[in-house]
Each structure stands twice: as C-alpha cells, then as structure tokens.
Coordinates of C-alpha atoms in Angstrom, one line a residue:
X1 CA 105.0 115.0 112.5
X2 CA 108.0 113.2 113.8
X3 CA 106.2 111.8 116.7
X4 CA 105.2 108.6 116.4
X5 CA 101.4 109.3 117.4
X6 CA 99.6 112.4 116.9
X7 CA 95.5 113.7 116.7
X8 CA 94.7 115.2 113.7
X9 CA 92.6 117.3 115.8
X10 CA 94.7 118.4 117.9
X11 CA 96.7 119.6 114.4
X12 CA 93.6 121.8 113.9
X13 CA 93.9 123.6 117.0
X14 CA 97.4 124.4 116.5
X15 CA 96.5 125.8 112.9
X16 CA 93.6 127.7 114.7
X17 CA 96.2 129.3 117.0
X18 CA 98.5 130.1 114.6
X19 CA 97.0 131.5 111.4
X20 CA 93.2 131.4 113.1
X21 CA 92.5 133.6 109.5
X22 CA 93.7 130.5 107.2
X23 CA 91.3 128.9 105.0
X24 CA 90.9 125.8 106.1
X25 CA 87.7 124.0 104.1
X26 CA 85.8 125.7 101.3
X27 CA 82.9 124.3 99.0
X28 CA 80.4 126.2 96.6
X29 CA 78.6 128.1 99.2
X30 CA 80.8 128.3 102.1
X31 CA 84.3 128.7 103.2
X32 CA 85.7 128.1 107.0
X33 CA 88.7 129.2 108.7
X34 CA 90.9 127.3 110.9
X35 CA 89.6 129.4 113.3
X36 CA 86.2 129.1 113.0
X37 CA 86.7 125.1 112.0
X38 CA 88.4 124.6 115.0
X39 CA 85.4 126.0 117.3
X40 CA 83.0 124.9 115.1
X41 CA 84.5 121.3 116.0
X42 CA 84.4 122.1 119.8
X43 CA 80.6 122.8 119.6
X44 CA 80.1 119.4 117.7
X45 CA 82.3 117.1 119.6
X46 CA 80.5 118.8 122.6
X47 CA 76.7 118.1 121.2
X48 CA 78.1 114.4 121.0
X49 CA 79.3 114.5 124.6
X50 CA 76.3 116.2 125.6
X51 CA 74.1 113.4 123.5
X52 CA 75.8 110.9 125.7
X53 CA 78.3 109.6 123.3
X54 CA 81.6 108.4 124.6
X55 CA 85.2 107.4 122.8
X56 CA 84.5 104.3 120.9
X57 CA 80.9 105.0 120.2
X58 CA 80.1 105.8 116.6
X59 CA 78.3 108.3 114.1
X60 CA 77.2 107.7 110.5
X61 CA 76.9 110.0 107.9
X62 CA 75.3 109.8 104.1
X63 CA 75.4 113.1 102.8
X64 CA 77.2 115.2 99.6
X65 CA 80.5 116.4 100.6
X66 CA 80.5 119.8 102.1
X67 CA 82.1 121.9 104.7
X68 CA 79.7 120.8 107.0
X69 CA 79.9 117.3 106.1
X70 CA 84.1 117.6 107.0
X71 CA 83.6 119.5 109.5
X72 CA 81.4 116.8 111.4
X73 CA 83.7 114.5 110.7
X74 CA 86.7 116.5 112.7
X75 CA 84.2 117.4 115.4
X76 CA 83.5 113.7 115.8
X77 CA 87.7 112.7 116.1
X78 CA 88.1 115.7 118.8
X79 CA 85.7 113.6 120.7
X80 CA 86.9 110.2 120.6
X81 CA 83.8 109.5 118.6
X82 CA 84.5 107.2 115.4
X83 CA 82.5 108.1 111.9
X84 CA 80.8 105.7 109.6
X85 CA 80.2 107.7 106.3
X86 CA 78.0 105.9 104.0
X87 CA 77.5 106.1 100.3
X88 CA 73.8 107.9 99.3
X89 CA 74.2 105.6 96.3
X90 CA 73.6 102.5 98.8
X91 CA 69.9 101.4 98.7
X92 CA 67.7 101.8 101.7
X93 CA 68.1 98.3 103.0
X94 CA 71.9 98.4 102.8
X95 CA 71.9 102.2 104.3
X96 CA 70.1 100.4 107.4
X97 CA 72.2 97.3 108.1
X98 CA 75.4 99.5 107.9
X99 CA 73.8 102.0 110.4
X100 CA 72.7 99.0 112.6
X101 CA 76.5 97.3 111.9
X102 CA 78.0 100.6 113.1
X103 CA 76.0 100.9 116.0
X104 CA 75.8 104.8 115.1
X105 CA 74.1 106.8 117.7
X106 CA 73.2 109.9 115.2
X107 CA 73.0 110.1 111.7
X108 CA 74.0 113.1 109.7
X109 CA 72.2 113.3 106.5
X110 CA 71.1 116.0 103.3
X111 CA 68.0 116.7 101.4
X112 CA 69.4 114.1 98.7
X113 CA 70.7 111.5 100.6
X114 CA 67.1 111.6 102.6
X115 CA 65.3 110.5 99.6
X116 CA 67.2 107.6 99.9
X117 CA 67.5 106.7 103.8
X118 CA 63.7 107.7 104.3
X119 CA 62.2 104.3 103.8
X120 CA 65.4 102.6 105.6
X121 CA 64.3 101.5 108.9
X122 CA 67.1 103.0 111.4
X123 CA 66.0 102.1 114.9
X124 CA 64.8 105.5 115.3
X125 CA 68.3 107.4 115.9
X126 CA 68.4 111.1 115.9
X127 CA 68.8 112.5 112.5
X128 CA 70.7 116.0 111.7
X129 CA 70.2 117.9 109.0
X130 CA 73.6 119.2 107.1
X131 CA 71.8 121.5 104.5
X132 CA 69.1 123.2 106.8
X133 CA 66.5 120.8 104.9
X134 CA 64.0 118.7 106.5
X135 CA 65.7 115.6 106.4
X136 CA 66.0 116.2 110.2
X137 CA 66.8 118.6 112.9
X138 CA 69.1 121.5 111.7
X139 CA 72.6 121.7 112.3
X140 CA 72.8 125.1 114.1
X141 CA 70.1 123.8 116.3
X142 CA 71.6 121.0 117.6
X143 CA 75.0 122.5 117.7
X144 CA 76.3 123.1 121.6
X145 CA 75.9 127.0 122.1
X146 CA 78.6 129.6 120.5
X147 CA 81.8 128.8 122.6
X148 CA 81.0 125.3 124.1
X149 CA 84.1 123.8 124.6
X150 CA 84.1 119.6 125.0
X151 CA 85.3 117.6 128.0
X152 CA 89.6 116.9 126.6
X153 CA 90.4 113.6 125.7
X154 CA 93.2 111.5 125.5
X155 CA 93.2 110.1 121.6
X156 CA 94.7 106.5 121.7
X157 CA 95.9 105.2 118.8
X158 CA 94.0 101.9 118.9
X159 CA 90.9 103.8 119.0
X160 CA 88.7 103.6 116.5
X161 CA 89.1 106.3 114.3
X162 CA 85.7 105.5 111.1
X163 CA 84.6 102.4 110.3
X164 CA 84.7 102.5 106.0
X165 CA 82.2 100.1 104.6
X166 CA 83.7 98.4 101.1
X167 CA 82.0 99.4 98.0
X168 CA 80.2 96.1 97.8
X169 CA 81.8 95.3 94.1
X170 CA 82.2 91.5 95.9
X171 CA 78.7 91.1 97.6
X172 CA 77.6 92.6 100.8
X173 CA 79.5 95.7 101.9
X174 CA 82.0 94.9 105.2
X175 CA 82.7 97.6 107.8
X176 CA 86.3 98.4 108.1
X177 CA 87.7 99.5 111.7
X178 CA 90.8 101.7 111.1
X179 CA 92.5 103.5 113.7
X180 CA 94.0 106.7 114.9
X181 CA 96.9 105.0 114.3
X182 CA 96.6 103.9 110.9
X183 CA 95.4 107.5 109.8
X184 CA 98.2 109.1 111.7
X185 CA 100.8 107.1 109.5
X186 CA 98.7 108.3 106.2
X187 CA 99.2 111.7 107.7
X188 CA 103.4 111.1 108.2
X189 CA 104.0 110.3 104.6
X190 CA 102.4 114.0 103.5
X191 CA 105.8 115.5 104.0
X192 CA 107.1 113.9 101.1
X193 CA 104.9 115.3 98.6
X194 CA 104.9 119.1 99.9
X195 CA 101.7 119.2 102.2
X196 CA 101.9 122.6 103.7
X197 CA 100.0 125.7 105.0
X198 CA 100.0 127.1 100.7
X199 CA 98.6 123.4 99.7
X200 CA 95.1 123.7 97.7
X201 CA 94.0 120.5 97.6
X202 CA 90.8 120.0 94.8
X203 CA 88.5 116.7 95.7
X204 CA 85.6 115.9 94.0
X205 CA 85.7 111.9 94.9
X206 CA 83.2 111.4 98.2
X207 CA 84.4 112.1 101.8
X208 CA 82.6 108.5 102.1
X209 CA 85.5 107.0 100.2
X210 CA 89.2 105.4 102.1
X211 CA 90.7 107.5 98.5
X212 CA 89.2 110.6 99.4
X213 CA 90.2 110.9 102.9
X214 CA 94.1 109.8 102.3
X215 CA 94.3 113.2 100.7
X216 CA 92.0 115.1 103.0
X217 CA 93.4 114.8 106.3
X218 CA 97.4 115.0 105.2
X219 CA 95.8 118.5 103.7
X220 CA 94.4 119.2 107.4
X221 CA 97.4 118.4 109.3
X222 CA 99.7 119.9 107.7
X223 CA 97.4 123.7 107.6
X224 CA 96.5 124.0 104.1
X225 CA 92.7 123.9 102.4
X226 CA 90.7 121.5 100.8
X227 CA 88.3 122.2 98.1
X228 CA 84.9 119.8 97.8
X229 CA 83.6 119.3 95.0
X230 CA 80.3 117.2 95.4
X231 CA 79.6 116.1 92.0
X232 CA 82.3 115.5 89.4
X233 CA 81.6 116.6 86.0
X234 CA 85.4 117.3 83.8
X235 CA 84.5 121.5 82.8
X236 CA 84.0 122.4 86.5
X237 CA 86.7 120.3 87.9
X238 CA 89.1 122.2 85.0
X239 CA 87.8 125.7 85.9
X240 CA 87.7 125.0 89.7
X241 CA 91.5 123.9 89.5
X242 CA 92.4 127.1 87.5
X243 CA 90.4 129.6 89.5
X244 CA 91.6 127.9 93.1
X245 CA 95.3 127.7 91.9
X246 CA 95.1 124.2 92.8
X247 CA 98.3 122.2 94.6
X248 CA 97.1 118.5 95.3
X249 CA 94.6 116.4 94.1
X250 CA 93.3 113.0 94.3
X251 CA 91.2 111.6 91.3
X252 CA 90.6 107.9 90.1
X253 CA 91.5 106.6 86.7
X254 CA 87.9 107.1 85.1
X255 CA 88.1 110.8 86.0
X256 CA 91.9 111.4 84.7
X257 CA 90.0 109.6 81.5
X258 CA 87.6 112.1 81.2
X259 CA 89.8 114.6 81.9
X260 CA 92.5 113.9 79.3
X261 CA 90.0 113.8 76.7
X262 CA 87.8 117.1 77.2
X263 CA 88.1 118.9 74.1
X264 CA 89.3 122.2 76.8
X265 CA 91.4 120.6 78.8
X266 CA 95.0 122.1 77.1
X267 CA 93.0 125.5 77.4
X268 CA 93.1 126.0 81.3
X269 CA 96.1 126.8 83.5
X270 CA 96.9 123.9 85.6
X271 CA 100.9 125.3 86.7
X272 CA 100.0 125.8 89.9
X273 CA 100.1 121.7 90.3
X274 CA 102.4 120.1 92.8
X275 CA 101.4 116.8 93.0
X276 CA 98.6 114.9 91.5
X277 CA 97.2 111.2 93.4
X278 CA 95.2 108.0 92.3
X279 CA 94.3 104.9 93.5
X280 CA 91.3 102.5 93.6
X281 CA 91.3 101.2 90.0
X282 CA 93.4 100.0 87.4
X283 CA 95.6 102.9 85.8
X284 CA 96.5 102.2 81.9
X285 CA 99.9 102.8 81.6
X286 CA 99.3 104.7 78.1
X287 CA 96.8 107.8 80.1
X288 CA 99.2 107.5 82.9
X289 CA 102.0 108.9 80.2
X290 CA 99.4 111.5 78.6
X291 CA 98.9 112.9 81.9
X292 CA 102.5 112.9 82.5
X293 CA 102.7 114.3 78.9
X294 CA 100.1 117.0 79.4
X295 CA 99.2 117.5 83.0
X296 CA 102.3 120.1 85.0
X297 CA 103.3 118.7 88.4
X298 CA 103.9 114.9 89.8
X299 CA 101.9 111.8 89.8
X300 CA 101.3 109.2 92.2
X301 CA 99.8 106.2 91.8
X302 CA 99.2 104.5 95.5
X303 CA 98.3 100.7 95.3
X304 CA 97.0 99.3 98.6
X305 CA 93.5 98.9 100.1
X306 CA 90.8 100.6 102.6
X307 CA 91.8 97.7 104.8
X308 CA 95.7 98.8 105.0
X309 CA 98.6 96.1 105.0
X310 CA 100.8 98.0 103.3
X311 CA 101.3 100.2 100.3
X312 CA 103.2 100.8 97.1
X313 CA 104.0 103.9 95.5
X314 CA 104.5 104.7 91.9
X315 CA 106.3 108.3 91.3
X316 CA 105.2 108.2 87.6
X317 CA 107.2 111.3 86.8
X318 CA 110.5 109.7 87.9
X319 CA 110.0 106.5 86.9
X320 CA 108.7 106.9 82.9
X321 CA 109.7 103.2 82.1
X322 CA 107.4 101.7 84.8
X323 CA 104.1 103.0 83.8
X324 CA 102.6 99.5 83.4
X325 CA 103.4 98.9 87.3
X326 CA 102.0 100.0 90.4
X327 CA 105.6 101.1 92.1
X328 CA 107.5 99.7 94.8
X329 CA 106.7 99.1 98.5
X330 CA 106.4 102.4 100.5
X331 CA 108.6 103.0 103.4
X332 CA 107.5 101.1 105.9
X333 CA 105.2 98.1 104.1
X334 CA 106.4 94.4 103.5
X335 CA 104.6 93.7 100.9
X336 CA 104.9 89.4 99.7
X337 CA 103.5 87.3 97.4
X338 CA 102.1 83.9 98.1
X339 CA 100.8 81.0 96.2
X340 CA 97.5 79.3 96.0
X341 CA 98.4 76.7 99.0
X342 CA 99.1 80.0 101.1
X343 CA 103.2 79.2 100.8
X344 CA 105.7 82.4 100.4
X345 CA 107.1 82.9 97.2
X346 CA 110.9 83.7 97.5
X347 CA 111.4 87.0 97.4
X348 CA 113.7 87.8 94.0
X349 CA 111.6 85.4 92.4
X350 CA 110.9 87.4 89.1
X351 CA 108.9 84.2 87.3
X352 CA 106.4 83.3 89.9
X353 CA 102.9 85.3 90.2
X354 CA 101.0 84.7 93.0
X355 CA 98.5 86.6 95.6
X356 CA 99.6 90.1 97.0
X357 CA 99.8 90.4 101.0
X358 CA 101.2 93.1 102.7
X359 CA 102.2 94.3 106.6
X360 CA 102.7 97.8 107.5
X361 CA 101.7 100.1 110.7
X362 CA 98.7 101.0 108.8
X363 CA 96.2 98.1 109.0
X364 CA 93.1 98.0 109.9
X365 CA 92.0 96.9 113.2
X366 CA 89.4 94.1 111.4
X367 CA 86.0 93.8 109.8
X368 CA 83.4 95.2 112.1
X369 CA 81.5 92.6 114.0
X370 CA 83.1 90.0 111.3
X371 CA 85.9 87.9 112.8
X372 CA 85.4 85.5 110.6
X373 CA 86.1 87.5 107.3
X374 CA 88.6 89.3 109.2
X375 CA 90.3 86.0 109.5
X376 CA 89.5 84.9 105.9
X377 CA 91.7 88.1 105.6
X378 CA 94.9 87.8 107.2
X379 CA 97.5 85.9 106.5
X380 CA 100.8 85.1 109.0
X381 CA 104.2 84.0 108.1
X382 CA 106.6 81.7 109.9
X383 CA 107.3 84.3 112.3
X384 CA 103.5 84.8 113.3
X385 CA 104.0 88.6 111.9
X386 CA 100.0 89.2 110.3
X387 CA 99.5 90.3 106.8
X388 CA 96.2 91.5 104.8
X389 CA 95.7 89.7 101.5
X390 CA 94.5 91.7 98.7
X391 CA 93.1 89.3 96.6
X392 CA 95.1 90.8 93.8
X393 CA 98.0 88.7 91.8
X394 CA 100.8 90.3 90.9
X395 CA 104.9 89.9 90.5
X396 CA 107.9 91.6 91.2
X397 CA 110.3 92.6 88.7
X398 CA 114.6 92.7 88.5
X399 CA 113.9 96.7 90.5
X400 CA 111.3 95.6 92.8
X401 CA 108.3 96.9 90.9
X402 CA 105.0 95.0 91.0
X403 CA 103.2 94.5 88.1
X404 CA 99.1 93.4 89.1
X405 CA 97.5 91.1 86.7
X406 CA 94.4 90.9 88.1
X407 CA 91.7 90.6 90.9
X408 CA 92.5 86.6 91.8
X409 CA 88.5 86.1 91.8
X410 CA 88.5 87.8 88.3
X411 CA 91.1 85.9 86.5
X412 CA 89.6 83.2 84.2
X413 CA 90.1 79.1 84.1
X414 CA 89.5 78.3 80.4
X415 CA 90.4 74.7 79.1
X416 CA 92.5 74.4 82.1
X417 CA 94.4 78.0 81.4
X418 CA 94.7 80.7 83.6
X419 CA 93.3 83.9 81.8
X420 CA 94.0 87.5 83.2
X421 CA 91.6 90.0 82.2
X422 CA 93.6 92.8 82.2
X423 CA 95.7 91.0 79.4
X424 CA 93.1 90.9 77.1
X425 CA 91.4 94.5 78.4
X426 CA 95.1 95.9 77.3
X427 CA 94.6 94.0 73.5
X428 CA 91.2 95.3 73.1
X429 CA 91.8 99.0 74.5
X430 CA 94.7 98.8 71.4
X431 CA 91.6 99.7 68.8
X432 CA 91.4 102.7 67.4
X433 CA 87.2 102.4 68.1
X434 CA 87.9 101.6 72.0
X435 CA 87.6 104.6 74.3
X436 CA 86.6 101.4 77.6
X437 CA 86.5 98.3 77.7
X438 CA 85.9 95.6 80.8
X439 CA 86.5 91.7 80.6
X440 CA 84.6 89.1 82.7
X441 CA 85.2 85.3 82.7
X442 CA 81.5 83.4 82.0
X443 CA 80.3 79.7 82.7
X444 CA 80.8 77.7 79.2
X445 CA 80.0 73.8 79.2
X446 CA 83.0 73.3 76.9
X447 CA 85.4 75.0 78.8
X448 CA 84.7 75.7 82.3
X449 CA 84.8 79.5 81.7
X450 CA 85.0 81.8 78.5
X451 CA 86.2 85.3 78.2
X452 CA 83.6 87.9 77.4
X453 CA 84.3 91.4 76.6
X454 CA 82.2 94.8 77.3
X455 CA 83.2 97.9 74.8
X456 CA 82.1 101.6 75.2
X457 CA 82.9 102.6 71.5
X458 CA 84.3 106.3 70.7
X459 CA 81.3 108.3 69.9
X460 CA 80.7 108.6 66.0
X461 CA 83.1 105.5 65.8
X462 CA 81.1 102.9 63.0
X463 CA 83.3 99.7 63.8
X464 CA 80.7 96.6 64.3
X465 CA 81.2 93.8 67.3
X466 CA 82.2 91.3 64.3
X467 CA 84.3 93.5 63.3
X468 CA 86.3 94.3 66.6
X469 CA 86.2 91.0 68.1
X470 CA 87.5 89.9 64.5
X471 CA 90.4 92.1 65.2
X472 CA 91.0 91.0 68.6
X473 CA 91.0 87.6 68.6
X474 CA 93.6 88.0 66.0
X475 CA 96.1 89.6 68.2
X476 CA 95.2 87.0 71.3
X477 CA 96.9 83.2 71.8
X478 CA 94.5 80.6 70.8
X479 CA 93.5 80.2 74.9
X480 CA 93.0 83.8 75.2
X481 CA 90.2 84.0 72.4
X482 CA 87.0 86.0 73.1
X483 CA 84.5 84.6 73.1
X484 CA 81.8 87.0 72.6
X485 CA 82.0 90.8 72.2
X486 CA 79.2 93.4 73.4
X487 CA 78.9 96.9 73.1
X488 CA 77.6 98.8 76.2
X489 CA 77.0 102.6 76.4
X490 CA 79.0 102.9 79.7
X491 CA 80.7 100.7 81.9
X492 CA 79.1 99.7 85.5
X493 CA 81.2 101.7 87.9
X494 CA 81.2 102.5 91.8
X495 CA 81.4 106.2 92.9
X496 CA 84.7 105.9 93.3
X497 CA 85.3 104.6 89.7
X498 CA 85.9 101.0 90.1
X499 CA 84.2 98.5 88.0
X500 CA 81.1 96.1 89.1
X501 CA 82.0 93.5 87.0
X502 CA 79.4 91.5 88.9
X503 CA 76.9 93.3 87.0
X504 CA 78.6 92.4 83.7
X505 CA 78.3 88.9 84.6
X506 CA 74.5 89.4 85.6
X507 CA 74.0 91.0 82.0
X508 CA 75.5 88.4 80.1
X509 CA 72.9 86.0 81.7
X510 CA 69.9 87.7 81.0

C-alpha cells in the first residue's frame, strides 16, 4: 500500500494465496472465496482476451449488483479491460448512446435490466447473461474453461480503469475516464479507517455508482468481504448489518434518513460498526448528530466528485461542532475557491463564497469523447497546475472547514439577490410537519426568479401549505420569501439519492 502504484487485482491474487478460504464477495444466493474469486477472474479476463479485447478496450455492464456482477468487474481490471457500468434505471435510448460512447465490446446484463436494454439498439454486441436468464448467453458458458489462466499484463496507471457515466441530474449523462491511478489513491487512504482482512463491509448503493465503488475496492485490497445488497429497503439493511456483524458501510443521506427513523432501528445490534461513509448528497447536520447520537462506530462524510480533483473529509465523530460542514481537505487535495470572473480567492479569506475547485492525484483523465466539456471543466491557476470545478459554492472557515451553500446552477437571482437553497431548505426542514423538503429557483416576470418549495409532510401530520409557508416566510428575510409552497408525496431522487430538481422545475410548469 506504500507504493506509489499498485493493481487491485494483483491484491486479489495475493489474498487468494494467502487465505485462498477467505470470503471475499457474498450476496443473497452466493458467496465466493478469494480463492475461487481470484480464478474465477482469470477465466473472465481470459474470455475477454480470447474475444479479442485488448488494454484500453471497454465492457459495459447494467445489471443488479451481485457476486457475479463484481466479480466481472475484477476480471475485466486483471485484463487491462476498462468497465462502463450503467444504471438499469436509464431508458433504452440513453442505455444505447452510453454503450456506443463507451465503445463496449460486450455487454453484461440480468433478467431486469433486459427489460430495459431490449428495445435499445446496441450495434449488435455480444450479450452475457449474469443470472442464467435469457437476456443472453450464460455466464458459465462463455466463461474460458476451469483453470484458463489470461495472457499477464502490465497495469499502467494512466490506463483506463471504468468509464462512470454522471447521473444525468444536469442533462445528458457524460462518461467519466478515471484511471488505475486515481483508484489506486482511493485504495491508499483505506488504511486510515481500519480496512482489513476482518472488514465486513454492507453495500446496498449500485456497483454502477463512483459512491459505491470508493468503498468496494478499499474492502478488496485490503482482504476483507463485501456484502451486496441489490435493493435497499431500511428492515433488511438493519437485519443484514446484525446477522453479517457488519464493519464498513457506505450509504447516502436519504438512506441514513430512513434509517434513523425505522420504528426498529434502536432494536438491532449495530456494535460490530467501525466506520460508517456518505457522500453524494447534502447531509443535514441535525441526522448527521442523530446518527452520531445513535449509530456505534465513526462517520465520514467525503465531499468530492466522480470526476476527482480533490476531496474533503469530515470525521463527524471527532469534530461534533462542524456538522454543518463538509470537513477539511484530505491529505493530498488543494482544494480553492474562485470567483465568478474565474480569479482565486485568497486563501484565509473567511467572508468571500465563491466556486469550489480542487487538484489532487485522483482526477479523472476527462469526459469521454467530450474535450470540450472536459475543458468547460478544468480550471488552471497562475502556475498552469489543472483543477476540476465542482460547480458547488462554498467557504472556508477560521479551521479550514468548508461550508457548501449550494450547487452554483441552483442558487437563485431574485430582485437582484443571490438566494441559496439550502438556506431556505434548512428554515423549512425546522417544522415540526417536515420529514423533506427540496427548493428550486422559478422564472417570475417581477423578479427574474422566485423560490419555490417541495415538502414531503410526516405521515398523519394535518398542517396545510398556507399554513407552513405561513410559518416559513416568517422566519426568512424579506428577499428570501417563498413564494409558493407544494406538497409532494416523495421527492425526485437518483439511485444514488441525489435530487432531480430538474424535475421539480418541470412540475412547477405544468
């Protein structure tokens, strides 16, 4: 781990030498080994070699998570072959333009996922069954035979290691190149949070998903086992967790929600907890202290994106008084603020907001077949060192904490005022009757833009719009005001929990 480039695969080898015995991957109907995993890899990477697939060439896959699903995945790395795993949520046309963006030369599906890619017109690339359905040929049968061992190669680090498409919350979905580098510097900072051969790691967030895998390969390279979970639902992640003994996990803000307020929740045993992870969506600083509360073991809040540039770390459990932050900037990440004009905000400058950009060693490579968003991108300070701009705005405080107000295409222009959402979101969540609530800025003639707000009530709750928007605008500056309030039965969220307040917008139109 000291090195300063390493395969993961190669780390499953070792662990297949060692403690062959180990479980390495386990879902509901199977469990694998680092033995087996490790040969079971060597028989896949070999089927790609023997398909005619070379380093740099590409995969996609759109299935549930499963053994086989991860284990497809690995095979892939061992041979120089990047993956490109797709959401099944996607709709057909999407599915096909990502496969065609990805150039993927075989695509690894399920029964479900099928239902969807069957009308998406793929340019007629092989299609491999996970589950033993008919979505395509079966797994075993296109496997290399029992004891196939692959041609070695050399991983590079600037190889491509998957190519993550965005969720799409902004428009169109972009394919994001990150390498064997990037992942191997992922894989580095497990040490600090106790990865090791006993680590039970619990995921039930999509192996399609940058959040998911930050926790999944750390779990493989460092020997312990990781337990998929396909479909969340709060019961069976609870019993799971207590059954498994679970170490690690990695769940979004929506499902820590949920969580926190199943009526059985203080009933199961979660002691066995080391460390628990989130990232990918705003994290209220009021369940971040229930959990704390509540919840045995550490949390960490990572703040960065799929496209790398640099990270920052909340350790929630040592740091109690900085809840309403994201943390301070890993090891290794310069992370900046800039202002609209693109100029550098001093650093120590505690007054000034502006856009978050950040450098570290894991970025990724660029937008796939995009130079020109990868560009839109980047930004470069006086020295020419390259930086990835989130989009987000945020500002440092006295102890180097950033504080994120919002996405910078989500805060509001009212009357000439900047309005942050996550201001008002904050007011509004302060009802008794609130259990979510989502804010989206909407075209007014008076104004330029208006704030409107999206509640999910607390069930049996009897509090009218009037009545809570009453309440709200009482608590807000005059600039701030709502302007119209709406309850909604849920809020719009991708599958990794982040909301598509796009489709707020689109409502409020209709």
């Amino acid at each position: 781990m000291e090195r300063d480039f390493g395969a993961i695969a190669d780390l499953v080898r070792l662990h297949a030498q060692h403690t062959p015995d180990h479980p390495a991957l386990a879902d509901a109907h199977h469990t694998l080994s680092y033995g087996a995993l490790d040969a079971l890899m060597d028989r896949i990477a070999a089927s790609l070699q023997q398909g005619g697939l070379e380093p740099g060439d590409a995969i996609a896959v759109c299935a549930a998570s499963s053994v086989n699903y991860a284990a497809v995945f690995l095979g892939a790395l061992r041979a120089g072959v990047a993956v490109a795993p797709l959401a099944p949520g996607s709709t057909p046309a999407s599915l096909a333009r990502m496969i065609e963006d990805a150039d993927a030369r075989i695509l690894f599906t399920d029964a479900a996922a099928a239902e969807v890619v069957g009308p998406a017109k793929v340019g007629g690339i092989p299609r491999v069954a996970l589950d033993g359905s008919a979505a395509g040929q079966s797994l075993e049968s296109w496997l290399a035979p029992v004891g196939a061992r692959p041609t070695a190669v050399e991983t590079q680090p600037s190889w491509p290691f998957n190519i993550i498409y965005s969720s799409g919350t902004t428009g169109e979905p972009k394919g994001i190149v990150q390498g064997h580098g990037m992942r191997w510097a992922h894989v580095q900072r497990g040490a600090k949070y106790e990865y090791g051969a006993d680590t039970v790691t619990l995921l039930s967030t999509p192996l399609y998903s940058n959040t998911t895998l930050v926790v999944f390969f750390p779990t493989i390279a460092f020997g312990g086992c990781v337990v998929l979970m396909p479909k969340f639902d709060a019961l069976g992640y609870l019993q799971l967790a207590e059954q498994r003994r679970v170490t690690h996990t990695m769940l979004v803000p929506v499902q820590y929600q949920r969580l926190m307020a199943h009526p059985r929740f203080d009933a199961h045993d979660l002691s066995s907890f080391r460390f628990k992870f989130s990232t990918s969506a705003p994290f209220n600083a009021a369940l971040k202290a229930d959990v704390l509360k509540r919840w045995p073991g550490g949390l960490i809040e990572f703040y960065g994106m799929t496209e790398g540039g640099g990270t920052c770390i909340l350790e929630a459990h040592l740091n109690p008084d900085k809840l309403h932050t994201v943390g301070r900037p890993a090891e290794g990440s310069d992370i900046r603020l800039i202002d609209e004009d693109g100029h550098e905000i001093p650093r120590g400058n505690t007054e000034l907001a502006g856009e978050v950009v950040g450098h570290s060693a894991g970025m990724m490579t660029g937008y796939h077949r995009q130079p020109a968003k990868t560009r839109e991108a980047e930004w470069f300070d006086a020295t020419g060192k390259r930086f990835i701009r989130t989009g987000d705005v945020g500002r440092f405080d006295a102890d180097g904490f950033l504080t994120l107000f919002d996405r910078k295409k989500d805060m509001i222009i009212s009357g000439g005022f900047n309005i942050y959402p996550s201001d008002l979101e904050t007011v509004v969540r302060g009802h008794a009757a609130v259990a979510d609530v989502a804010v989206v800025g909407v075209p007014s003639e008076q104004w330029g833009e208006t704030p409107v707000a999206f509640v999910v009530r607390r069930e049996g709750d009897g509090t009218t719009e009037a009545a809570l928007l009453q309440w709200t605008n009482k608590q807000l500056g005059k600039t701030q005001r709502l302007a119209r309030l709406h309850f909604i039965d849920e809020l719009p969220r991708s599958a990794i929990g982040k909301v598509l307040k796009r489709e707020l917008r689109d409502l409020v139109g209709r």
